[in-house]
mmCIF file with all atom_site columns, C-alpha atoms in Angstrom:
data_model
loop_
_atom_site.group_PDB
_atom_site.id
_atom_site.type_symbol
_atom_site.label_atom_id
_atom_site.label_alt_id
_atom_site.label_comp_id
_atom_site.label_asym_id
_atom_site.label_entity_id
_atom_site.label_seq_id
_atom_site.pdbx_PDB_ins_code
_atom_site.Cartn_x
_atom_site.Cartn_y
_atom_site.Cartn_z
_atom_site.occupancy
_atom_site.B_iso_or_equiv
_atom_site.pdbx_formal_charge
_atom_site.auth_seq_id
_atom_site.auth_comp_id
_atom_site.auth_asym_id
_atom_site.auth_atom_id
_atom_site.pdbx_PDB_model_num
ATOM 1  C CA . MET A 1 1  ? 4.281  -36.981 8.857  1.00 49.00 ? 173 MET A CA 1
ATOM 2  C CA . LYS A 1 2  ? 2.585  -40.064 7.479  1.00 57.00 ? 174 LYS A CA 1
ATOM 3  C CA . GLY A 1 3  ? 4.057  -43.454 8.281  1.00 59.00 ? 175 GLY A CA 1
ATOM 4  C CA . TRP A 1 4  ? 5.870  -42.527 11.508 1.00 59.00 ? 176 TRP A CA 1
ATOM 5  C CA . GLN A 1 5  ? 4.410  -43.723 14.798 1.00 59.00 ? 177 GLN A CA 1
ATOM 6  C CA . ALA A 1 6  ? 5.231  -41.473 17.741 1.00 56.00 ? 178 ALA A CA 1
ATOM 7  C CA . LEU A 1 7  ? 4.578  -41.160 21.430 1.00 64.00 ? 179 LEU A CA 1
ATOM 8  C CA . PRO A 1 8  ? 2.738  -37.939 22.349 1.00 65.00 ? 180 PRO A CA 1
ATOM 9  C CA . GLU A 1 9  ? 5.916  -36.382 23.757 1.00 81.00 ? 181 GLU A CA 1
ATOM 10 C CA . GLU A 1 10 ? 7.988  -37.409 20.705 1.00 86.00 ? 182 GLU A CA 1
ATOM 11 C CA . ARG A 1 11 ? 6.611  -34.821 18.301 1.00 90.00 ? 183 ARG A CA 1
ATOM 12 C CA . CYS A 1 12 ? 8.256  -32.012 16.386 1.00 91.00 ? 184 CYS A CA 1
ATOM 13 C CA . GLY A 1 13 ? 6.990  -29.391 18.837 1.00 91.00 ? 185 GLY A CA 1
ATOM 14 C CA . ASN A 1 14 ? 9.210  -31.010 21.512 1.00 91.00 ? 186 ASN A CA 1
ATOM 15 C CA . CYS A 1 15 ? 12.289 -31.556 19.348 1.00 94.00 ? 187 CYS A CA 1
ATOM 16 C CA . LYS A 1 16 ? 15.552 -29.662 19.737 1.00 95.00 ? 188 LYS A CA 1
ATOM 17 C CA . TYR A 1 17 ? 15.720 -29.148 15.954 1.00 96.00 ? 189 TYR A CA 1
ATOM 18 C CA . PHE A 1 18 ? 12.243 -27.576 15.676 1.00 95.00 ? 190 PHE A CA 1
ATOM 19 C CA . ARG A 1 19 ? 11.893 -23.783 15.344 1.00 96.00 ? 191 ARG A CA 1
ATOM 20 C CA . GLN A 1 20 ? 8.341  -22.611 15.956 1.00 96.00 ? 192 GLN A CA 1
ATOM 21 C CA . HIS A 1 21 ? 6.827  -19.726 14.001 1.00 97.00 ? 193 HIS A CA 1
ATOM 22 C CA . TYR A 1 22 ? 4.971  -16.852 15.682 1.00 97.00 ? 194 TYR A CA 1
ATOM 23 C CA . ILE A 1 23 ? 2.606  -14.103 14.571 1.00 97.00 ? 195 ILE A CA 1
ATOM 24 C CA . GLN A 1 24 ? 2.471  -10.582 15.975 1.00 97.00 ? 196 GLN A CA 1
ATOM 25 C CA . SER A 1 25 ? -0.947 -9.161  16.834 1.00 94.00 ? 197 SER A CA 1
ATOM 26 C CA . SER A 1 26 ? -1.974 -5.562  16.262 1.00 95.00 ? 198 SER A CA 1
ATOM 27 C CA . ARG A 1 27 ? -1.299 -4.979  19.983 1.00 95.00 ? 199 ARG A CA 1
ATOM 28 C CA . GLY A 1 28 ? 2.306  -6.083  19.612 1.00 96.00 ? 200 GLY A CA 1
ATOM 29 C CA . ARG A 1 29 ? 1.950  -9.454  21.330 1.00 97.00 ? 201 ARG A CA 1
ATOM 30 C CA . TYR A 1 30 ? 3.307  -12.662 19.821 1.00 97.00 ? 202 TYR A CA 1
ATOM 31 C CA . ARG A 1 31 ? 1.307  -15.878 19.552 1.00 96.00 ? 203 ARG A CA 1
ATOM 32 C CA . PRO A 1 32 ? 2.757  -19.274 18.584 1.00 96.00 ? 204 PRO A CA 1
ATOM 33 C CA . LEU A 1 33 ? 1.467  -20.882 15.398 1.00 96.00 ? 205 LEU A CA 1
ATOM 34 C CA . GLN A 1 34 ? 0.919  -24.628 14.951 1.00 95.00 ? 206 GLN A CA 1
ATOM 35 C CA . TYR A 1 35 ? 3.796  -24.933 12.512 1.00 93.00 ? 207 TYR A CA 1
ATOM 36 C CA . GLY A 1 36 ? 7.449  -24.088 12.102 1.00 96.00 ? 208 GLY A CA 1
ATOM 37 C CA . HIS A 1 37 ? 10.484 -25.709 10.564 1.00 95.00 ? 209 HIS A CA 1
ATOM 38 C CA . CYS A 1 38 ? 13.063 -28.384 11.291 1.00 95.00 ? 210 CYS A CA 1
ATOM 39 C CA . VAL A 1 39 ? 16.742 -27.532 10.869 1.00 95.00 ? 211 VAL A CA 1
ATOM 40 C CA . HIS A 1 40 ? 18.215 -31.066 10.800 1.00 94.00 ? 212 HIS A CA 1
ATOM 41 C CA . PRO A 1 41 ? 19.717 -32.211 8.460  1.00 92.00 ? 213 PRO A CA 1
ATOM 42 C CA . LYS A 1 42 ? 18.203 -29.602 6.136  1.00 93.00 ? 214 LYS A CA 1
ATOM 43 C CA . LEU A 1 43 ? 15.375 -27.059 6.428  1.00 94.00 ? 215 LEU A CA 1
ATOM 44 C CA . LYS A 1 44 ? 11.905 -28.664 6.229  1.00 93.00 ? 216 LYS A CA 1
ATOM 45 C CA . LYS A 1 45 ? 8.397  -27.379 6.988  1.00 94.00 ? 217 LYS A CA 1
ATOM 46 C CA . ARG A 1 46 ? 6.820  -29.161 9.966  1.00 94.00 ? 218 ARG A CA 1
ATOM 47 C CA . ARG A 1 47 ? 3.656  -28.979 12.052 1.00 94.00 ? 219 ARG A CA 1
ATOM 48 C CA . VAL A 1 48 ? 3.879  -29.088 15.863 1.00 93.00 ? 220 VAL A CA 1
ATOM 49 C CA . GLU A 1 49 ? 2.178  -32.503 16.076 1.00 91.00 ? 221 GLU A CA 1
ATOM 50 C CA . GLU A 1 50 ? 4.291  -34.243 13.398 1.00 91.00 ? 222 GLU A CA 1
ATOM 51 C CA . HIS A 1 51 ? 7.174  -36.616 14.033 1.00 87.00 ? 223 HIS A CA 1
ATOM 52 C CA . CYS A 1 52 ? 10.201 -37.634 11.984 1.00 87.00 ? 224 CYS A CA 1
ATOM 53 C CA . GLN A 1 53 ? 13.197 -39.933 12.252 1.00 89.00 ? 225 GLN A CA 1
ATOM 54 C CA . TYR A 1 54 ? 15.462 -37.104 13.461 1.00 91.00 ? 226 TYR A CA 1
ATOM 55 C CA . TRP A 1 55 ? 13.460 -36.382 16.631 1.00 90.00 ? 227 TRP A CA 1
ATOM 56 C CA . THR A 1 56 ? 15.726 -35.596 19.596 1.00 92.00 ? 228 THR A CA 1
ATOM 57 C CA . ALA A 1 57 ? 14.603 -34.397 22.994 1.00 90.00 ? 229 ALA A CA 1
ATOM 58 C CA . LYS A 1 58 ? 15.230 -30.740 23.846 1.00 87.00 ? 230 LYS A CA 1
ATOM 59 C CA . GLY A 1 59 ? 18.254 -30.299 26.079 1.00 83.00 ? 231 GLY A CA 1
ATOM 60 C CA . THR A 1 60 ? 20.109 -33.290 24.585 1.00 79.00 ? 232 THR A CA 1
ATOM 61 C CA . PRO A 1 61 ? 23.685 -32.423 23.560 1.00 77.00 ? 233 PRO A CA 1
#
């Protein structure tokens, strides 16, 4: 996301609100894609390397 400065570990891919998307191969295996969506406070498309103001570490209550 433009305008937000983030540390490498503070990116959407490491956020508790991020839900990563996957694709199934013809052999039935799943591979993660480089995008997904954020569920806080509303549904938004996000890339793994982006960052937003709602970032919260995984495992935080």
